[in-house]
Short mmCIF file of C-alpha atoms in Angstrom, two decimals:
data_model
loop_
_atom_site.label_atom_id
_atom_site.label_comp_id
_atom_site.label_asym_id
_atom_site.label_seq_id
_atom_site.Cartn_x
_atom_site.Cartn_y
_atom_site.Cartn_z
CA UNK A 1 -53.61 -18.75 -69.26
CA UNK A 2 -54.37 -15.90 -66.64
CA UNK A 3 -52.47 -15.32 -63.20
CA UNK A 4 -55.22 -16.94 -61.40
CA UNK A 5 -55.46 -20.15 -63.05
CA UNK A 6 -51.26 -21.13 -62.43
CA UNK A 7 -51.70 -22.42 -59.04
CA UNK A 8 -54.28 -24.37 -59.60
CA UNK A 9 -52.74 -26.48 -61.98
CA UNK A 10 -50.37 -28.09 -59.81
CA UNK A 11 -53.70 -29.44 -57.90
CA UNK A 12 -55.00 -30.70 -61.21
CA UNK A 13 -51.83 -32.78 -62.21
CA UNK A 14 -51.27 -33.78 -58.16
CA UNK A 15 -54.94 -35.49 -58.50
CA UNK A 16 -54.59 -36.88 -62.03
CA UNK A 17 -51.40 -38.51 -60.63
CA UNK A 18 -53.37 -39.27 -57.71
CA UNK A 19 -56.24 -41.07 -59.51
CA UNK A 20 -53.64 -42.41 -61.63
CA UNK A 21 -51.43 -44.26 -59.29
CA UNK A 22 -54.59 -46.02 -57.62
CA UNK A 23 -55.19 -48.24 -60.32
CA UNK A 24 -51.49 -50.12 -60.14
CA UNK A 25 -51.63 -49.61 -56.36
CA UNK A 26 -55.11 -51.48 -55.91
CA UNK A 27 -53.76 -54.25 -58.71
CA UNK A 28 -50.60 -54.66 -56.41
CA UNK A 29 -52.64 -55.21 -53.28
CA UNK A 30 -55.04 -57.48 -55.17
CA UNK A 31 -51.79 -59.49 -56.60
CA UNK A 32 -50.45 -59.65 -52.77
CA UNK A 33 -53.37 -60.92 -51.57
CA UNK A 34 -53.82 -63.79 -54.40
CA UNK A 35 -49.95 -65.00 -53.12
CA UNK A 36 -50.23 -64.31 -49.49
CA UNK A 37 -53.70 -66.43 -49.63
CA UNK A 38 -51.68 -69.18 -52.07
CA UNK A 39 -48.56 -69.05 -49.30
CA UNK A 40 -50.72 -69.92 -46.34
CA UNK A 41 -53.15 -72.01 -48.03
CA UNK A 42 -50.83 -74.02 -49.55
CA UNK A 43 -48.98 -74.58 -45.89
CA UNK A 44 -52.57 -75.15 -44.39
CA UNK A 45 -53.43 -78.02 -46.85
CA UNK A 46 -50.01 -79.73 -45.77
CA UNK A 47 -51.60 -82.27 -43.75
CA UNK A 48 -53.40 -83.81 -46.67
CA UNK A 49 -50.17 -84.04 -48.59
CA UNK A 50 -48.51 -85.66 -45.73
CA UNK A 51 -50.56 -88.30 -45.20
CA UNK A 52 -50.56 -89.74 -49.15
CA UNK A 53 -46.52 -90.20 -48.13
CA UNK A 54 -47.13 -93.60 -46.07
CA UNK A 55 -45.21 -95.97 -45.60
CA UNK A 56 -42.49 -93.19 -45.30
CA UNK A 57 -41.63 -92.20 -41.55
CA UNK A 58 -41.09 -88.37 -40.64
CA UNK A 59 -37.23 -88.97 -40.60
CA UNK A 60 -37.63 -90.18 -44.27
CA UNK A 61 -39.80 -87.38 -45.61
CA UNK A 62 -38.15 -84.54 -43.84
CA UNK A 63 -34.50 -86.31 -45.52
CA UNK A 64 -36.39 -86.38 -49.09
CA UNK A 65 -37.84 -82.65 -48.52
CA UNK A 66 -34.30 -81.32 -47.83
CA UNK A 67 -33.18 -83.83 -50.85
CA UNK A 68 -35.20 -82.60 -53.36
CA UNK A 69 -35.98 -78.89 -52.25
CA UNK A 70 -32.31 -78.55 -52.78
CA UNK A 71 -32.86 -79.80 -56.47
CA UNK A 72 -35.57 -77.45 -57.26
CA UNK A 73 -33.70 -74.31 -55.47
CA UNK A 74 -30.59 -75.19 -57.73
CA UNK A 75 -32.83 -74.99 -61.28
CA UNK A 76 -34.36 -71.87 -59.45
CA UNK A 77 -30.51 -70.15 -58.58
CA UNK A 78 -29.93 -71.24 -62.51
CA UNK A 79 -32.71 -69.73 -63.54
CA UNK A 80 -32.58 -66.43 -61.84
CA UNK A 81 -28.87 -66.53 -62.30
CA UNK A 82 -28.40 -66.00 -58.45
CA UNK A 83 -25.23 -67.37 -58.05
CA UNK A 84 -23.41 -64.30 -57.10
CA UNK A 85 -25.89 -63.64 -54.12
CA UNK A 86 -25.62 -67.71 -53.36
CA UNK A 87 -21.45 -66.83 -53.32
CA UNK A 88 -21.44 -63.91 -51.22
CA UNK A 89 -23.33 -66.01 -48.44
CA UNK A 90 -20.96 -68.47 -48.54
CA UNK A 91 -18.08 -65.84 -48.16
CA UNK A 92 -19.69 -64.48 -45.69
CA UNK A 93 -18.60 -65.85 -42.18
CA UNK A 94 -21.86 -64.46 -40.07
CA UNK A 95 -24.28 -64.82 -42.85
CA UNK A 96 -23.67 -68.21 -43.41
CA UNK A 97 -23.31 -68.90 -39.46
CA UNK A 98 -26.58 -67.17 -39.30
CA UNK A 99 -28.63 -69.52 -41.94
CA UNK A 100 -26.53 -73.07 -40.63
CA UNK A 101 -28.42 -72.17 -37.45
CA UNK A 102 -31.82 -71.55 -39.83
CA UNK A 103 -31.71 -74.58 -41.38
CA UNK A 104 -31.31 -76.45 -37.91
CA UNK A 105 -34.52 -74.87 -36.37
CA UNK A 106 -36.51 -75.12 -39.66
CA UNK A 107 -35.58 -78.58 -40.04
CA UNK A 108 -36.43 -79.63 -36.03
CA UNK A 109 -40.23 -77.81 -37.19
CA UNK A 110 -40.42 -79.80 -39.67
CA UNK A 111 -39.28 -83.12 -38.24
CA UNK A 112 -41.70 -82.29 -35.40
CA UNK A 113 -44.59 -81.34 -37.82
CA UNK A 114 -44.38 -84.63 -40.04
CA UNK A 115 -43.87 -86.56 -36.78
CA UNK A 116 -47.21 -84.64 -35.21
CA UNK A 117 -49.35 -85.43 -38.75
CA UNK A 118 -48.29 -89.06 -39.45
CA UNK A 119 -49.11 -90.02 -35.80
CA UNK A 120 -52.15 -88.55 -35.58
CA UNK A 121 -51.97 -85.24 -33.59
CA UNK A 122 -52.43 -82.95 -36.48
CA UNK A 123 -54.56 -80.91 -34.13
CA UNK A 124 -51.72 -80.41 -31.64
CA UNK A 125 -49.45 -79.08 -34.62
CA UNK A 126 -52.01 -76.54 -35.65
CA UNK A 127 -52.05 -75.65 -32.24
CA UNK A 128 -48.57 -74.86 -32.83
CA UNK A 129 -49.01 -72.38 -36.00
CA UNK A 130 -52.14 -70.42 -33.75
CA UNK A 131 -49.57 -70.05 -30.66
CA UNK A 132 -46.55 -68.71 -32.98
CA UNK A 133 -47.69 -65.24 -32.85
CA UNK A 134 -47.90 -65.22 -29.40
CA UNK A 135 -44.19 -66.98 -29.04
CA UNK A 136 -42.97 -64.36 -30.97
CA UNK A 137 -44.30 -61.66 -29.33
CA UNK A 138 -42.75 -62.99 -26.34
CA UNK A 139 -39.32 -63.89 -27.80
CA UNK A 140 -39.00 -59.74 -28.71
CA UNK A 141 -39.42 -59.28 -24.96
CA UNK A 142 -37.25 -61.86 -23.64
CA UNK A 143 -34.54 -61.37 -26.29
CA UNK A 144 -34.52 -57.98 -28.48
CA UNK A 145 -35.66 -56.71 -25.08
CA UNK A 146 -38.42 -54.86 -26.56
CA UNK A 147 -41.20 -53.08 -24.58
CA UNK A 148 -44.90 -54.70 -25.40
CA UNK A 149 -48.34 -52.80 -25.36
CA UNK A 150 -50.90 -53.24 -22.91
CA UNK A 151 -53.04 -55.54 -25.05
CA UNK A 152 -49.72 -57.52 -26.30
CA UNK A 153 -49.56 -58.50 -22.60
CA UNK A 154 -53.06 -59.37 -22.26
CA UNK A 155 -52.28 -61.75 -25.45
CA UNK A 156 -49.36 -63.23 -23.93
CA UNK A 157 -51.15 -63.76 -20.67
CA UNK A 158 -54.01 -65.19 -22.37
CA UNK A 159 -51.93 -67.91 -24.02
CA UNK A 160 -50.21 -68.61 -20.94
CA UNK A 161 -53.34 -69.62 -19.27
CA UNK A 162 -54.72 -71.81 -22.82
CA UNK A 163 -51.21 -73.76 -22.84
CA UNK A 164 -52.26 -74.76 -18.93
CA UNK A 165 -56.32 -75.46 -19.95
CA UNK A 166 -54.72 -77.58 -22.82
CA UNK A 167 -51.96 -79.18 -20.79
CA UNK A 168 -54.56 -80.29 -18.32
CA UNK A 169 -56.78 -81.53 -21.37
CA UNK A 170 -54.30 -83.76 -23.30
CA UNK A 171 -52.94 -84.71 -19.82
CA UNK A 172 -49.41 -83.55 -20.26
CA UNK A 173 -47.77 -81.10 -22.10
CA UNK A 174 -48.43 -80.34 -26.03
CA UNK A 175 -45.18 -80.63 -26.70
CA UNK A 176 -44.95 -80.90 -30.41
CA UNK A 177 -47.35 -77.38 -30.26
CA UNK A 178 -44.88 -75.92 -28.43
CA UNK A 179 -41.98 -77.13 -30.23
CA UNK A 180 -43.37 -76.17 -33.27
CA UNK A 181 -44.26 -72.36 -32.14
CA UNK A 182 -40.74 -71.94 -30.57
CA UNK A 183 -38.84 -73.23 -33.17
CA UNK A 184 -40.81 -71.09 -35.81
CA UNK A 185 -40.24 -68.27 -33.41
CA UNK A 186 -36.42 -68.73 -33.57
CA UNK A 187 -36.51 -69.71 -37.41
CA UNK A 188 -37.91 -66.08 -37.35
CA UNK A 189 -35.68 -64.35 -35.20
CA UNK A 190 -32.92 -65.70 -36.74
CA UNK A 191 -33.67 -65.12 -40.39
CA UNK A 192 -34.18 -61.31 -39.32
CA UNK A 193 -30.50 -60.95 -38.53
CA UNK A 194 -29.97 -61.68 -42.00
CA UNK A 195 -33.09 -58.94 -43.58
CA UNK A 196 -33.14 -57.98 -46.51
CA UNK A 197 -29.20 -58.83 -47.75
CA UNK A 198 -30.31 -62.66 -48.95
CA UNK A 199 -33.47 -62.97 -50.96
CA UNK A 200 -35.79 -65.95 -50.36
CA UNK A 201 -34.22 -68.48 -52.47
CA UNK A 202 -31.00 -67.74 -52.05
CA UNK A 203 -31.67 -68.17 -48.34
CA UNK A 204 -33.52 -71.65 -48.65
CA UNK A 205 -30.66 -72.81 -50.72
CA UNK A 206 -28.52 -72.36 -48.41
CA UNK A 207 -29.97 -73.90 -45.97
CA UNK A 208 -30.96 -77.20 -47.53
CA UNK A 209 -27.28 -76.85 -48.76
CA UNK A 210 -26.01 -77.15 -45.23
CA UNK A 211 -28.85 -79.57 -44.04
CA UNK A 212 -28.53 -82.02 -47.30
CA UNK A 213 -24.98 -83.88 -45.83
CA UNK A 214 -27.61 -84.80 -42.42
CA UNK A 215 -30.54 -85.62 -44.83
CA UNK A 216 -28.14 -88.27 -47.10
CA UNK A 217 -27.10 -89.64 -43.99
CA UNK A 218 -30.58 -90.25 -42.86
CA UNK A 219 -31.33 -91.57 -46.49
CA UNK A 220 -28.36 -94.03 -46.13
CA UNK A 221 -29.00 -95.39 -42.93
CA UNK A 222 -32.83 -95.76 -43.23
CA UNK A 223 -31.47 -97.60 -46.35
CA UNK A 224 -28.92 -99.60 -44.62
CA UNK A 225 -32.22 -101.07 -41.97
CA UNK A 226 -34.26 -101.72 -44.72
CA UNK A 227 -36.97 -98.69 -44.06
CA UNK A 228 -36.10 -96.43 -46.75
CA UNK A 229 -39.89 -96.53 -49.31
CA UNK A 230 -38.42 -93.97 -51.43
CA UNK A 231 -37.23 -96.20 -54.10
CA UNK A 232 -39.02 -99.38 -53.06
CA UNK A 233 -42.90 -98.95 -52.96
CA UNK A 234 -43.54 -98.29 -56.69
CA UNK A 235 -43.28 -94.90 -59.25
CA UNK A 236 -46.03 -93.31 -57.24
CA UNK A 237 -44.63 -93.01 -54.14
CA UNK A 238 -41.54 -92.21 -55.64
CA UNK A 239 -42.55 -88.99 -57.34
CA UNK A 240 -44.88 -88.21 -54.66
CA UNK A 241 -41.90 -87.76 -52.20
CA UNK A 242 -39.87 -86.02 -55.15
CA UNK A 243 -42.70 -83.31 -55.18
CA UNK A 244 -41.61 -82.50 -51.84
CA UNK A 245 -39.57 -80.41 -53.55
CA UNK A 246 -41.88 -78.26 -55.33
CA UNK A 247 -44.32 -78.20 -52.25
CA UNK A 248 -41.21 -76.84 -50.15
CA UNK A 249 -40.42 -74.03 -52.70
CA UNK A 250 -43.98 -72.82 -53.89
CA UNK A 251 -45.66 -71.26 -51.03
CA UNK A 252 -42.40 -69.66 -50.00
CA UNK A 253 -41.74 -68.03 -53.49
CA UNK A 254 -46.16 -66.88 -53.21
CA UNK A 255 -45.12 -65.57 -49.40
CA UNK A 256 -41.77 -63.47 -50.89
CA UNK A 257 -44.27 -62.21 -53.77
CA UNK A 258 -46.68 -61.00 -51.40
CA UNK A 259 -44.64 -59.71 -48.85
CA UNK A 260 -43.16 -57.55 -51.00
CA UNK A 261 -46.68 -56.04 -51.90
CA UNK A 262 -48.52 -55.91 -48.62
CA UNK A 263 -47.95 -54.09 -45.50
CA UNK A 264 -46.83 -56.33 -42.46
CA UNK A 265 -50.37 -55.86 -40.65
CA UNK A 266 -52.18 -57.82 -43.41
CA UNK A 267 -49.46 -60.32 -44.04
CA UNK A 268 -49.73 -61.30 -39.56
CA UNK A 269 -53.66 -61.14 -40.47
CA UNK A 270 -53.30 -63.63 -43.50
CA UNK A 271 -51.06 -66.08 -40.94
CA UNK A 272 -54.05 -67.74 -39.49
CA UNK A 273 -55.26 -69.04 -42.72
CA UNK A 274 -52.41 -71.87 -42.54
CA UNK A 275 -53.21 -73.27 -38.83
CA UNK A 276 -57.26 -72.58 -39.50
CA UNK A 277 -56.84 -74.86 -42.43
CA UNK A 278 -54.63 -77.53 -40.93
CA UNK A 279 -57.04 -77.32 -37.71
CA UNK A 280 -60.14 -77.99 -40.16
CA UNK A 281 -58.68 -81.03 -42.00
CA UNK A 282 -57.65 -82.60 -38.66
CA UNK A 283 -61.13 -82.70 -37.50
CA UNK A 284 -63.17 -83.59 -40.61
CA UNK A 285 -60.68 -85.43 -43.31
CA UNK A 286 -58.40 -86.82 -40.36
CA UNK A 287 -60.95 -87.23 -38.28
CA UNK A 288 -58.97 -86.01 -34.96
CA UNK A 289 -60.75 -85.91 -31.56
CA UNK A 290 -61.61 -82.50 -30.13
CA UNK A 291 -63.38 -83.05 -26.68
CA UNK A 292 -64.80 -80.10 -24.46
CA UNK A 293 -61.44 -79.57 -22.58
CA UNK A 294 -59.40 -79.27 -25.77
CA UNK A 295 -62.33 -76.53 -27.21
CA UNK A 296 -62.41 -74.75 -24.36
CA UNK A 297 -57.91 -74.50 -24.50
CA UNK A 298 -58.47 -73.93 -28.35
CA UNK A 299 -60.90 -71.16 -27.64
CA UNK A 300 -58.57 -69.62 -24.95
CA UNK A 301 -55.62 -69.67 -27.64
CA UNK A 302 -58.24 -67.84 -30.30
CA UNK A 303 -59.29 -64.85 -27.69
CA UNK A 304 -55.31 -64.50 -27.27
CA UNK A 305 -55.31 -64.24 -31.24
CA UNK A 306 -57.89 -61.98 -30.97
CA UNK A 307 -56.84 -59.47 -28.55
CA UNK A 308 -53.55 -59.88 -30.26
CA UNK A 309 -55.02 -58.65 -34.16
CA UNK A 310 -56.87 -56.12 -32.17
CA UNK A 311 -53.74 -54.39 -30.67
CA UNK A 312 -52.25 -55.16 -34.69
CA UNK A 313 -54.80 -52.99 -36.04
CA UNK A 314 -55.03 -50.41 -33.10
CA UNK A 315 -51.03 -49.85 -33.79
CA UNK A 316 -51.20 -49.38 -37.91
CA UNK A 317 -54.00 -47.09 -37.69
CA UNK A 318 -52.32 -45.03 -35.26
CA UNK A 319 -49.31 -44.84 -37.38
CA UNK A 320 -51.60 -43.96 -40.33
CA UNK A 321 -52.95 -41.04 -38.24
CA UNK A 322 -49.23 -40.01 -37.27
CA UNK A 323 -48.45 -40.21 -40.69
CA UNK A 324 -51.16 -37.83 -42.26
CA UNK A 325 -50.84 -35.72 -39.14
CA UNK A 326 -47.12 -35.62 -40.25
CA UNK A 327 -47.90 -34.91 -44.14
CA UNK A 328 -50.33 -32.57 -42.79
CA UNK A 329 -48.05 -30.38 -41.11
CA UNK A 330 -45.85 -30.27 -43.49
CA UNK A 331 -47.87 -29.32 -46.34
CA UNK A 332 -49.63 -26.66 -44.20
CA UNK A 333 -45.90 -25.54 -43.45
CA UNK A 334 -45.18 -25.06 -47.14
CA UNK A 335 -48.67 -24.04 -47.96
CA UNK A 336 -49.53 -26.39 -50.38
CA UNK A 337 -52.65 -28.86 -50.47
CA UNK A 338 -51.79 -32.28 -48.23
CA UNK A 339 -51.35 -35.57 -50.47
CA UNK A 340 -53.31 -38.62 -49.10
#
């Protein structure tokens, strides 16, 4: 080997490694996307599910869901053999504080959800999903006192005015929308104090754990009045509630699996596959009303959406740029060729 060829070889092997890491890199992203696209499509197709659970009432099925997600997060603890991680939560005074108050706001979503599909208002729950972004946004101003972009105002704004257009349209407020976006909002908020010290399961455990006392009560007593279907409206019904379970657990194991392999920009771009979905079966399966008024709200809410992804997608590529400005600099400081 002559003197001139050494410092090229460090090139050579820098792009081999190069070409060679963007075969498992595109794979991962392709994997991400198959769960992230399960996740939400398997919440979106919720209202379908729902509806095959008559007789039962929303108190009923949101008891059974706790129930029997708590069954299928147990075989999943014994499975992974999480039970240290499930301990430590449990010893854990603020941690467990932390996910009591979880499983309180997830359970009012989905008591308001169930109660918004079995009474026909499926439409007003998607609403719900399509004005979450927008709540959260809002809930990092008004409580992590964070400082929003020009466009994130114009989003917020925007929503404002499509929560008046649509209060005017159903003739009072959408309340289970905006139940449903705030206390997904919170659910959020709180369940980022927490990060990245309790995994998914572990954290769903715990909170069915907690909520399961409340959900055999509500068993019991719907029991006691004579309303309880679970046990009394043949095997069908039966295992259809039991798979309530299973329906709980799945997308949320797909969203874990692709959150870990997708950057937060496309995961906030893959959210409004869930409320598109659950907004398409309302009007063609369920056969939900839309007049002009509620279009014109709906279409307010989806410029809001709009503007918001826009700012999304301004803000990553500008870190991008800072980023290969940054690697830039740095290789030019040490006089080597940047890596993209």
């Amino acid at each position: 080997m002559t003197p001139d060829a050494q410092p090229a070889q460090p090139q050579k092997l820098q792009a081999q490694e190069s070409r060679g890491g963007a075969a498992p890199a595109a794979s991962r992203t392709t994997a991400g996307l198959i769960f992230g696209i399960g996740a939400y499509g398997l919440w979106g197709l919720l209202p379908l599910y729902f509806v095959t659970l008559t007789p039962a009432g929303p108190v009923e099925v949101v008891a059974d869901r706790v129930v029997f997600s708590l069954v299928v997060c147990l075989v999943l603890m014994a499975v992974t053999r999480s039970w240290r991680s499930l301990a430590a939560v449990f010893r854990s005074r603020r941690s467990l504080g932390i996910l009591t108050l979880a499983g309180v706001l997830i359970a009012a979503n989905w008591l308001t959800y169930t109660y918004g599909v079995l009474s026909g208002q499926a439409i007003e729950a998607a609403l719900g999903y399509f004005i979450n972004p927008l709540v959260s946004v809002l809930l990092g101003v008004l409580v992590l006192k964070e400082r929003l972009r020009p466009l994130q105002w114009a989003a917020v704004g925007i929503g404002f005015v499509a929560v008046l257009v649509l209060a005017i349209a159903y003739g009072r407020m959408p309340w289970i929308a905006l139940i449903l976006a705030f206390s997904f909002g919170f659910y959020g908020l709180v369940k980022n104090r927490v990060g990245a010290t309790v995994d998914a399961v572990t954290s769903l455990t715990v909170e069915t754990v907690v909520l399961t006392p409340l959900a055999v009560a509500a068993i019991v007593w719907l029991g006691v009045a004579g309303s309880l279907t679970l046990a009394g409206s043949g095997p069908g019904h039966f295992w259809l509630l039991a798979a309530s379970g299973i329906v709980t657990a799945t997308p949320l194991l797909f969203f874990g699996a692709s959150a870990r392999r997708l950057p937060m920009t496309t995961i906030g771009l893959l959210q409004y596959v869930a409320p598109l979905l659950q907004f398409i079966i309302a009007t063609t399966i369920l056969g939900e009303h839309m007049g002009p008024e509620r279009w014109a709200g709906f279409g307010i809410v989806w410029l809001a959406l709009i503007v918001l992804t826009a700012d999304m997608l301004l803000a990553a590529q500008r870190r991008r740029s800072a980023v290969r400005a940054a690697r830039a600099r740095a290789a030019d400081a040490a006089g080597v060729e940047p890596v993209a």
